[in-house]
């Protein structure tokens, strides 16, 4: 079980829990209880029930015939875009809201960059009648008005982070500050990042993606294992979920796609594995984009969900051990891949997911090669960007 974390949350040298002493009791409480909760019959029953009847799982595994023809391979799309709220993020928020309830918490806090995780969190708080406070950078609040409106309509309080660059990392700082002052709250993290046990817990909750993939591939191709799985990586949760049950099956090629923005070396990029160095971010040792003083370098991507300056510790380890191959796609390549999928399959993907599609032309594909692309979300939220660039 090479790719499972140690008891202290380490994947090789990456992971752990680098937290202020005042947060220790909160994180310890979660660490002591999360596995028992996740494995309990009561949790499993409620989690599976909500995934089926509320989220709409299992999400289809769709053989994309015209895409396959175009690239000369057998390409399946795992349709996370069809989930309630439009992406994979809800798999995690449904799970964690149940964990919070099992721990007896009544108030949820979260941070959000683009607002997608904020919406997924506000959704499950409405569902469970729990108070919800979402921290968001002031700049992001202006840039992501529709998601702010959604969160408010769902009953969440959106608190602006006004320090620093007024973006995600500042919202994270505010959330942690609030958590220290209000230890009775539950901090709901949106990706496989943060101090142990969050990366492992979120990976386990997203693992439903590859659990379904195994059964669906078996039924549709006769074999549980594809040749290749491709997923985009911001923090890394949809990729962790799509890879999870295949991590130890080394015959399955895993491809993680990062956002190159205007180009890996343009200074406007989010390709962490190419540009990052070992450091601590968000309570975890991993690779992150930093300057010579160890300060976080502001990432850039056209897709708001991928412009995170780090990757989760599992992905840092997958990169270091070469278990996963890290590729990247620029803004332009992702846009073109999105227009292409829309035209030939009638599916408008999220800009994040379009990065995964965008590496198809760069792969050396064979006709009978079974490739699964994790289509992490739908493109409704990106329509304005798509329309603006279409007119260029
Ligand atoms: C948030 C988001 C991502 C990136 O987050 P991961 O944790 O890396 O999965 C990817 N796709 C969509 C649609 C998202 O909303």
Short mmCIF file of C-alpha atoms and ligand atoms in Angstrom, two decimals:
data_model
loop_
_atom_site.label_atom_id
_atom_site.label_comp_id
_atom_site.label_asym_id
_atom_site.label_seq_id
_atom_site.Cartn_x
_atom_site.Cartn_y
_atom_site.Cartn_z
CA UNK A 1 0.00 0.00 0.00
CA UNK A 2 2.67 2.39 -1.16
CA UNK A 3 0.27 5.21 -1.89
CA UNK A 4 -1.62 5.22 1.40
CA UNK A 5 -0.40 7.77 3.95
CA UNK A 6 1.34 6.80 7.18
CA UNK A 7 -0.46 7.24 10.49
CA UNK A 8 0.95 10.77 10.66
CA UNK A 9 -0.33 11.54 7.16
CA UNK A 10 2.89 11.24 5.17
CA UNK A 11 3.18 10.16 1.55
CA UNK A 12 6.96 9.76 1.38
CA UNK A 13 8.32 13.13 2.54
CA UNK A 14 5.05 14.95 1.81
CA UNK A 15 2.01 15.63 4.00
CA UNK A 16 1.87 15.82 7.79
CA UNK A 17 0.12 18.48 9.83
CA UNK A 18 1.93 21.82 10.16
CA UNK A 19 -0.55 23.76 12.24
CA UNK A 20 -0.54 26.42 14.94
CA UNK A 21 -0.66 24.91 18.40
CA UNK A 22 -4.10 26.42 19.01
CA UNK A 23 -5.57 24.30 16.23
CA UNK A 24 -4.08 21.08 17.51
CA UNK A 25 -7.19 19.95 19.49
CA UNK A 26 -9.48 20.42 16.46
CA UNK A 27 -7.26 18.57 14.03
CA UNK A 28 -6.56 15.86 16.60
CA UNK A 29 -10.28 15.33 17.18
CA UNK A 30 -10.80 14.83 13.46
CA UNK A 31 -7.73 12.64 13.12
CA UNK A 32 -8.83 10.41 16.00
CA UNK A 33 -12.33 9.95 14.59
CA UNK A 34 -12.40 10.23 10.81
CA UNK A 35 -11.61 6.63 9.90
CA UNK A 36 -14.10 5.21 12.41
CA UNK A 37 -16.78 7.55 11.09
CA UNK A 38 -16.04 6.92 7.40
CA UNK A 39 -16.06 3.16 7.94
CA UNK A 40 -19.15 3.05 10.15
CA UNK A 41 -22.30 1.49 8.80
CA UNK A 42 -24.39 4.55 9.70
CA UNK A 43 -22.11 6.89 7.74
CA UNK A 44 -21.82 4.58 4.74
CA UNK A 45 -25.57 4.14 4.50
CA UNK A 46 -26.34 7.85 4.61
CA UNK A 47 -23.42 8.80 2.33
CA UNK A 48 -24.31 6.24 -0.34
CA UNK A 49 -27.99 7.12 -0.10
CA UNK A 50 -27.35 10.84 -0.64
CA UNK A 51 -24.88 10.18 -3.46
CA UNK A 52 -27.52 8.14 -5.24
CA UNK A 53 -30.67 10.15 -4.64
CA UNK A 54 -29.39 13.69 -4.11
CA UNK A 55 -26.24 13.88 -6.24
CA UNK A 56 -27.48 11.49 -8.93
CA UNK A 57 -24.73 8.86 -8.80
CA UNK A 58 -23.42 6.68 -10.26
CA UNK A 59 -22.28 9.20 -12.85
CA UNK A 60 -22.25 7.66 -16.34
CA UNK A 61 -19.10 6.32 -17.99
CA UNK A 62 -19.64 7.41 -21.57
CA UNK A 63 -17.84 6.00 -24.60
CA UNK A 64 -17.15 9.13 -26.65
CA UNK A 65 -17.26 7.64 -30.14
CA UNK A 66 -16.47 10.69 -32.23
CA UNK A 67 -13.71 11.84 -29.87
CA UNK A 68 -12.28 8.31 -30.02
CA UNK A 69 -12.35 8.36 -33.78
CA UNK A 70 -10.65 11.72 -33.93
CA UNK A 71 -7.74 10.70 -31.67
CA UNK A 72 -7.45 7.04 -32.65
CA UNK A 73 -8.09 5.53 -29.21
CA UNK A 74 -11.00 4.21 -27.14
CA UNK A 75 -11.95 7.19 -25.03
CA UNK A 76 -14.42 7.14 -22.16
CA UNK A 77 -15.60 10.20 -20.24
CA UNK A 78 -16.43 9.83 -16.55
CA UNK A 79 -19.31 12.26 -16.32
CA UNK A 80 -18.82 14.12 -13.02
CA UNK A 81 -20.31 17.10 -14.85
CA UNK A 82 -23.73 15.50 -14.43
CA UNK A 83 -23.64 15.62 -10.62
CA UNK A 84 -25.93 17.97 -8.71
CA UNK A 85 -24.16 21.37 -8.55
CA UNK A 86 -22.23 20.47 -11.72
CA UNK A 87 -18.93 18.98 -10.59
CA UNK A 88 -17.18 16.37 -8.47
CA UNK A 89 -16.84 18.73 -5.49
CA UNK A 90 -20.17 17.69 -3.99
CA UNK A 91 -18.91 14.10 -3.42
CA UNK A 92 -16.58 15.57 -0.82
CA UNK A 93 -18.91 18.13 0.76
CA UNK A 94 -21.68 15.52 1.22
CA UNK A 95 -19.18 13.26 2.97
CA UNK A 96 -17.65 15.92 5.19
CA UNK A 97 -20.99 17.40 6.26
CA UNK A 98 -21.90 13.93 7.54
CA UNK A 99 -18.54 13.71 9.35
CA UNK A 100 -19.25 17.12 10.93
CA UNK A 101 -22.66 15.88 12.08
CA UNK A 102 -21.15 12.73 13.57
CA UNK A 103 -18.73 14.98 15.50
CA UNK A 104 -21.68 17.02 16.79
CA UNK A 105 -20.67 20.26 15.02
CA UNK A 106 -23.35 22.81 14.21
CA UNK A 107 -21.41 25.43 12.28
CA UNK A 108 -19.40 24.97 9.10
CA UNK A 109 -16.65 27.21 7.75
CA UNK A 110 -14.96 26.98 4.37
CA UNK A 111 -12.76 29.02 2.11
CA UNK A 112 -13.26 29.34 -1.62
CA UNK A 113 -11.38 30.81 -4.57
CA UNK A 114 -13.64 30.62 -7.60
CA UNK A 115 -16.65 29.94 -5.43
CA UNK A 116 -17.26 26.37 -6.62
CA UNK A 117 -16.31 24.80 -3.30
CA UNK A 118 -18.21 27.55 -1.50
CA UNK A 119 -21.35 26.69 -3.46
CA UNK A 120 -20.92 22.95 -2.85
CA UNK A 121 -20.49 23.64 0.87
CA UNK A 122 -23.42 26.07 1.11
CA UNK A 123 -25.54 23.46 -0.70
CA UNK A 124 -24.94 20.70 1.84
CA UNK A 125 -25.32 23.16 4.75
CA UNK A 126 -28.77 24.08 3.41
CA UNK A 127 -29.55 20.38 3.06
CA UNK A 128 -28.50 19.64 6.64
CA UNK A 129 -29.72 22.90 8.19
CA UNK A 130 -26.27 23.89 9.45
CA UNK A 131 -24.89 27.41 9.72
CA UNK A 132 -22.38 28.18 6.95
CA UNK A 133 -19.67 30.84 6.78
CA UNK A 134 -17.57 31.06 3.60
CA UNK A 135 -14.35 33.10 3.43
CA UNK A 136 -13.52 34.52 0.04
CA UNK A 137 -10.95 37.03 -1.19
CA UNK A 138 -12.39 40.44 -1.97
CA UNK A 139 -10.97 40.29 -5.50
CA UNK A 140 -12.58 36.88 -6.05
CA UNK A 141 -15.93 38.15 -4.73
CA UNK A 142 -15.91 40.73 -7.50
CA UNK A 143 -14.75 38.27 -10.16
CA UNK A 144 -17.19 35.50 -9.24
CA UNK A 145 -20.46 37.33 -8.64
CA UNK A 146 -22.80 34.51 -9.77
CA UNK A 147 -21.31 32.05 -7.27
CA UNK A 148 -21.48 34.65 -4.50
CA UNK A 149 -25.18 35.10 -5.30
CA UNK A 150 -25.70 31.31 -5.22
CA UNK A 151 -24.03 30.99 -1.82
CA UNK A 152 -26.15 33.80 -0.39
CA UNK A 153 -29.34 32.32 -1.81
CA UNK A 154 -28.38 29.01 -0.19
CA UNK A 155 -28.18 30.80 3.15
CA UNK A 156 -24.41 31.10 3.59
CA UNK A 157 -22.65 34.13 4.97
CA UNK A 158 -19.84 35.23 2.64
CA UNK A 159 -17.01 36.99 4.48
CA UNK A 160 -14.52 38.98 2.37
CA UNK A 161 -10.79 38.50 2.98
CA UNK A 162 -9.24 41.92 2.57
CA UNK A 163 -5.56 41.22 3.24
CA UNK A 164 -2.72 40.43 0.81
CA UNK A 165 -3.72 39.78 -2.77
CA UNK A 166 -7.35 39.33 -1.61
CA UNK A 167 -7.57 35.88 -3.22
CA UNK A 168 -7.69 32.24 -2.15
CA UNK A 169 -4.62 32.10 0.08
CA UNK A 170 -5.88 35.13 2.01
CA UNK A 171 -9.32 33.53 2.38
CA UNK A 172 -7.56 30.42 3.74
CA UNK A 173 -5.68 32.53 6.29
CA UNK A 174 -8.94 34.14 7.41
CA UNK A 175 -10.68 30.77 7.72
CA UNK A 176 -7.83 29.39 9.85
CA UNK A 177 -7.84 32.51 12.03
CA UNK A 178 -11.59 32.14 12.56
CA UNK A 179 -11.22 28.44 13.32
CA UNK A 180 -8.68 29.16 16.05
CA UNK A 181 -11.10 31.63 17.66
CA UNK A 182 -14.13 29.37 17.18
CA UNK A 183 -12.93 25.83 17.82
CA UNK A 184 -16.50 24.50 17.94
CA UNK A 185 -16.81 24.97 14.17
CA UNK A 186 -16.03 22.38 11.53
CA UNK A 187 -13.60 23.44 8.77
CA UNK A 188 -14.71 21.88 5.50
CA UNK A 189 -11.73 21.77 3.10
CA UNK A 190 -12.45 21.44 -0.62
CA UNK A 191 -9.55 19.47 -2.04
CA UNK A 192 -6.88 16.91 -1.09
CA UNK A 193 -4.92 19.66 0.67
CA UNK A 194 -4.53 20.94 4.23
CA UNK A 195 -3.16 19.23 7.33
CA UNK A 196 -3.55 15.48 7.87
CA UNK A 197 -6.17 13.94 7.90
CA UNK A 198 -7.82 16.16 5.27
CA UNK A 199 -5.91 14.94 2.19
CA UNK A 200 -6.65 11.31 3.05
CA UNK A 201 -10.26 11.99 4.04
CA UNK A 202 -11.04 13.94 0.86
CA UNK A 203 -9.31 11.30 -1.31
CA UNK A 204 -11.44 8.59 0.32
CA UNK A 205 -14.61 10.58 -0.30
CA UNK A 206 -13.74 11.23 -3.95
CA UNK A 207 -12.68 7.59 -4.41
CA UNK A 208 -16.28 6.81 -5.33
CA UNK A 209 -15.27 8.01 -8.84
CA UNK A 210 -12.78 5.18 -9.44
CA UNK A 211 -14.89 2.67 -7.51
CA UNK A 212 -17.67 3.25 -10.06
CA UNK A 213 -15.20 3.32 -12.95
CA UNK A 214 -14.02 -0.20 -12.10
CA UNK A 215 -17.52 -1.64 -12.18
CA UNK A 216 -18.53 0.35 -15.27
CA UNK A 217 -15.42 -0.59 -17.25
CA UNK A 218 -15.86 -4.23 -16.30
CA UNK A 219 -19.39 -4.11 -17.65
CA UNK A 220 -18.58 -2.15 -20.81
CA UNK A 221 -15.16 -3.52 -21.78
CA UNK A 222 -14.91 -6.77 -19.82
CA UNK A 223 -11.91 -5.44 -17.88
CA UNK A 224 -11.79 -3.36 -14.69
CA UNK A 225 -8.57 -1.59 -15.63
CA UNK A 226 -8.21 0.95 -18.41
CA UNK A 227 -4.81 1.60 -19.97
CA UNK A 228 -4.77 5.28 -19.06
CA UNK A 229 -6.65 7.70 -16.77
CA UNK A 230 -6.41 11.45 -17.33
CA UNK A 231 -7.54 14.12 -14.86
CA UNK A 232 -6.88 17.81 -14.31
CA UNK A 233 -5.19 18.96 -11.10
CA UNK A 234 -5.80 22.10 -9.10
CA UNK A 235 -5.45 20.91 -5.50
CA UNK A 236 -5.91 17.41 -6.84
CA UNK A 237 -9.22 16.03 -5.55
CA UNK A 238 -10.89 14.91 -8.77
CA UNK A 239 -7.63 13.32 -9.90
CA UNK A 240 -7.21 11.63 -6.50
CA UNK A 241 -10.73 10.22 -6.80
CA UNK A 242 -10.23 9.03 -10.39
CA UNK A 243 -6.84 7.45 -9.57
CA UNK A 244 -7.61 6.11 -6.09
CA UNK A 245 -8.53 2.46 -6.73
CA UNK A 246 -5.85 2.18 -9.42
CA UNK A 247 -2.90 3.64 -7.49
CA UNK A 248 -1.41 0.24 -6.70
CA UNK A 249 -2.15 -1.19 -10.18
CA UNK A 250 1.00 0.03 -11.84
CA UNK A 251 -0.12 -1.20 -15.28
CA UNK A 252 -2.65 1.65 -15.34
CA UNK A 253 -1.01 4.85 -16.59
CA UNK A 254 -2.06 7.90 -14.58
CA UNK A 255 -1.85 11.34 -16.17
CA UNK A 256 -2.26 14.51 -14.11
CA UNK A 257 -2.79 17.71 -16.08
CA UNK A 258 -1.89 21.10 -14.66
CA UNK A 259 -2.79 24.52 -15.98
CA UNK A 260 0.08 26.18 -17.83
CA UNK A 261 -1.79 29.49 -18.14
CA UNK A 262 -0.01 31.59 -20.77
CA UNK A 263 2.84 29.03 -20.85
CA UNK A 264 4.83 27.19 -18.17
CA UNK A 265 7.67 29.71 -18.18
CA UNK A 266 5.62 32.83 -18.94
CA UNK A 267 5.36 33.93 -15.31
CA UNK A 268 1.59 33.48 -15.66
CA UNK A 269 1.06 29.81 -14.90
CA UNK A 270 -0.18 27.32 -12.33
CA UNK A 271 1.98 24.33 -13.35
CA UNK A 272 3.08 23.56 -9.79
CA UNK A 273 4.96 20.31 -10.49
CA UNK A 274 7.13 22.14 -13.05
CA UNK A 275 7.66 25.37 -11.12
CA UNK A 276 7.23 24.39 -7.50
CA UNK A 277 9.63 23.52 -4.74
CA UNK A 278 9.18 21.73 -1.45
CA UNK A 279 7.56 23.86 1.21
CA UNK A 280 4.62 24.14 3.56
CA UNK A 281 1.27 25.48 2.46
CA UNK A 282 -2.14 25.20 4.09
CA UNK A 283 -0.72 23.03 6.90
CA UNK A 284 0.91 20.42 4.70
CA UNK A 285 4.39 19.75 3.31
CA UNK A 286 4.18 19.54 -0.45
CA UNK A 287 5.42 21.26 -3.59
CA UNK A 288 4.33 24.82 -4.13
CA UNK A 289 5.14 27.86 -6.23
CA UNK A 290 7.27 30.17 -4.11
CA UNK A 291 9.78 32.96 -4.51
CA UNK A 292 13.35 33.04 -3.15
CA UNK A 293 12.00 34.13 0.25
CA UNK A 294 9.54 31.24 0.46
CA UNK A 295 6.57 33.52 -0.20
CA UNK A 296 3.76 32.05 -2.26
CA UNK A 297 3.82 33.07 -5.92
CA UNK A 298 0.36 34.03 -7.16
CA UNK A 299 -0.67 31.42 -9.72
CA UNK A 300 -2.54 32.15 -12.93
CA UNK A 301 -4.89 30.14 -15.12
CA UNK A 302 -7.92 31.04 -17.19
CA UNK A 303 -9.75 28.41 -15.14
CA UNK A 304 -10.42 29.59 -11.62
CA UNK A 305 -10.47 26.05 -10.22
CA UNK A 306 -6.90 25.31 -11.28
CA UNK A 307 -5.07 28.43 -10.14
CA UNK A 308 -3.88 27.01 -6.85
CA UNK A 309 -0.19 27.55 -5.98
CA UNK A 310 0.34 24.02 -4.62
CA UNK A 311 -0.82 20.45 -5.10
CA UNK A 312 -1.91 18.02 -2.40
CA UNK A 313 0.79 15.84 -0.79
CA UNK A 314 -0.40 12.68 -2.56
CA UNK A 315 0.20 14.38 -5.91
CA UNK A 316 3.61 15.68 -4.83
CA UNK A 317 4.44 12.03 -4.07
CA UNK A 318 2.95 10.73 -7.33
CA UNK A 319 5.14 13.27 -9.11
CA UNK A 320 8.29 12.46 -7.16
CA UNK A 321 7.91 8.68 -7.57
CA UNK A 322 6.81 9.12 -11.21
CA UNK A 323 3.72 6.98 -10.51
CA UNK A 324 1.75 9.66 -12.32
CA UNK A 325 2.89 11.50 -15.40
CA UNK A 326 2.45 15.26 -15.08
CA UNK A 327 1.48 17.13 -18.22
CA UNK A 328 0.06 20.61 -18.72
CA UNK A 329 -2.17 22.61 -21.02
CA UNK A 330 -2.25 26.33 -21.72
CA UNK A 331 -5.35 28.54 -21.59
CA UNK A 332 -5.57 28.42 -25.35
CA UNK A 333 -5.21 24.66 -25.60
CA UNK A 334 -7.92 24.21 -22.98
CA UNK A 335 -10.29 26.60 -24.75
CA UNK A 336 -9.80 24.75 -28.04
CA UNK A 337 -10.39 21.39 -26.37
CA UNK A 338 -13.62 22.74 -24.86
CA UNK A 339 -14.88 24.01 -28.22
CA UNK A 340 -13.97 20.68 -29.79
CA UNK A 341 -15.78 18.50 -27.22
CA UNK A 342 -18.83 20.74 -27.49
CA UNK A 343 -18.92 20.45 -31.28
CA UNK A 344 -18.27 16.74 -31.62
CA UNK A 345 -19.93 15.27 -28.53
CA UNK A 346 -22.48 17.90 -27.53
CA UNK A 347 -20.95 18.30 -24.07
CA UNK A 348 -19.80 21.70 -22.78
CA UNK A 349 -17.05 20.90 -20.24
CA UNK A 350 -15.82 23.05 -17.36
CA UNK A 351 -12.65 24.94 -18.26
CA UNK A 352 -10.81 22.88 -15.63
CA UNK A 353 -11.87 19.60 -17.25
CA UNK A 354 -10.97 21.00 -20.68
CA UNK A 355 -7.31 20.97 -19.56
CA UNK A 356 -7.52 17.17 -19.23
CA UNK A 357 -9.03 16.92 -22.72
CA UNK A 358 -6.34 19.22 -24.10
CA UNK A 359 -3.51 16.71 -23.68
CA UNK A 360 -5.11 14.19 -26.07
CA UNK A 361 -3.23 15.62 -29.10
CA UNK A 362 0.06 15.38 -27.16
CA UNK A 363 -0.37 11.70 -26.27
CA UNK A 364 0.94 8.79 -28.27
CA UNK A 365 -2.36 6.90 -28.56
CA UNK A 366 -3.18 3.48 -29.96
CA UNK A 367 -6.51 2.40 -31.39
CA UNK A 368 -7.35 -0.20 -28.74
CA UNK A 369 -5.95 1.86 -25.87
CA UNK A 370 -8.70 2.43 -23.30
CA UNK A 371 -8.44 5.97 -21.96
CA UNK A 372 -10.72 7.37 -19.28
CA UNK A 373 -10.87 11.15 -18.97
CA UNK A 374 -12.38 12.42 -15.77
CA UNK A 375 -14.78 15.15 -16.87
CA UNK A 376 -14.73 16.92 -13.51
CA UNK A 377 -17.44 19.51 -14.20
CA UNK A 378 -19.79 21.19 -16.62
CA UNK A 379 -19.16 24.44 -18.44
CA UNK A 380 -22.22 26.53 -17.58
CA UNK A 381 -20.16 28.59 -15.15
CA UNK A 382 -17.60 29.30 -17.89
CA UNK A 383 -20.00 30.36 -20.61
CA UNK A 384 -19.01 34.00 -20.51
CA UNK A 385 -15.33 33.11 -20.97
CA UNK A 386 -16.19 30.74 -23.81
CA UNK A 387 -18.31 33.34 -25.58
CA UNK A 388 -15.74 36.12 -25.17
CA UNK A 389 -12.96 34.00 -26.63
CA UNK A 390 -15.12 32.65 -29.43
CA UNK A 391 -15.48 36.17 -30.75
CA UNK A 392 -11.74 36.77 -30.82
C1 LIG B 1 -12.50 22.86 -8.32
C2 LIG B 1 -12.49 22.16 -9.61
C3 LIG B 1 -11.35 21.49 -10.08
C4 LIG B 1 -10.02 21.52 -9.37
O1 LIG B 1 -10.00 20.96 -8.09
P1 LIG B 1 -9.34 19.55 -7.78
O2 LIG B 1 -9.34 19.49 -6.29
O3 LIG B 1 -7.96 19.57 -8.35
O4 LIG B 1 -10.17 18.52 -8.41
C5 LIG B 1 -11.43 20.77 -11.27
N1 LIG B 1 -12.57 20.76 -11.99
C6 LIG B 1 -13.68 21.40 -11.59
C7 LIG B 1 -14.90 21.33 -12.43
C8 LIG B 1 -13.69 22.10 -10.39
O5 LIG B 1 -14.80 22.76 -10.00
#
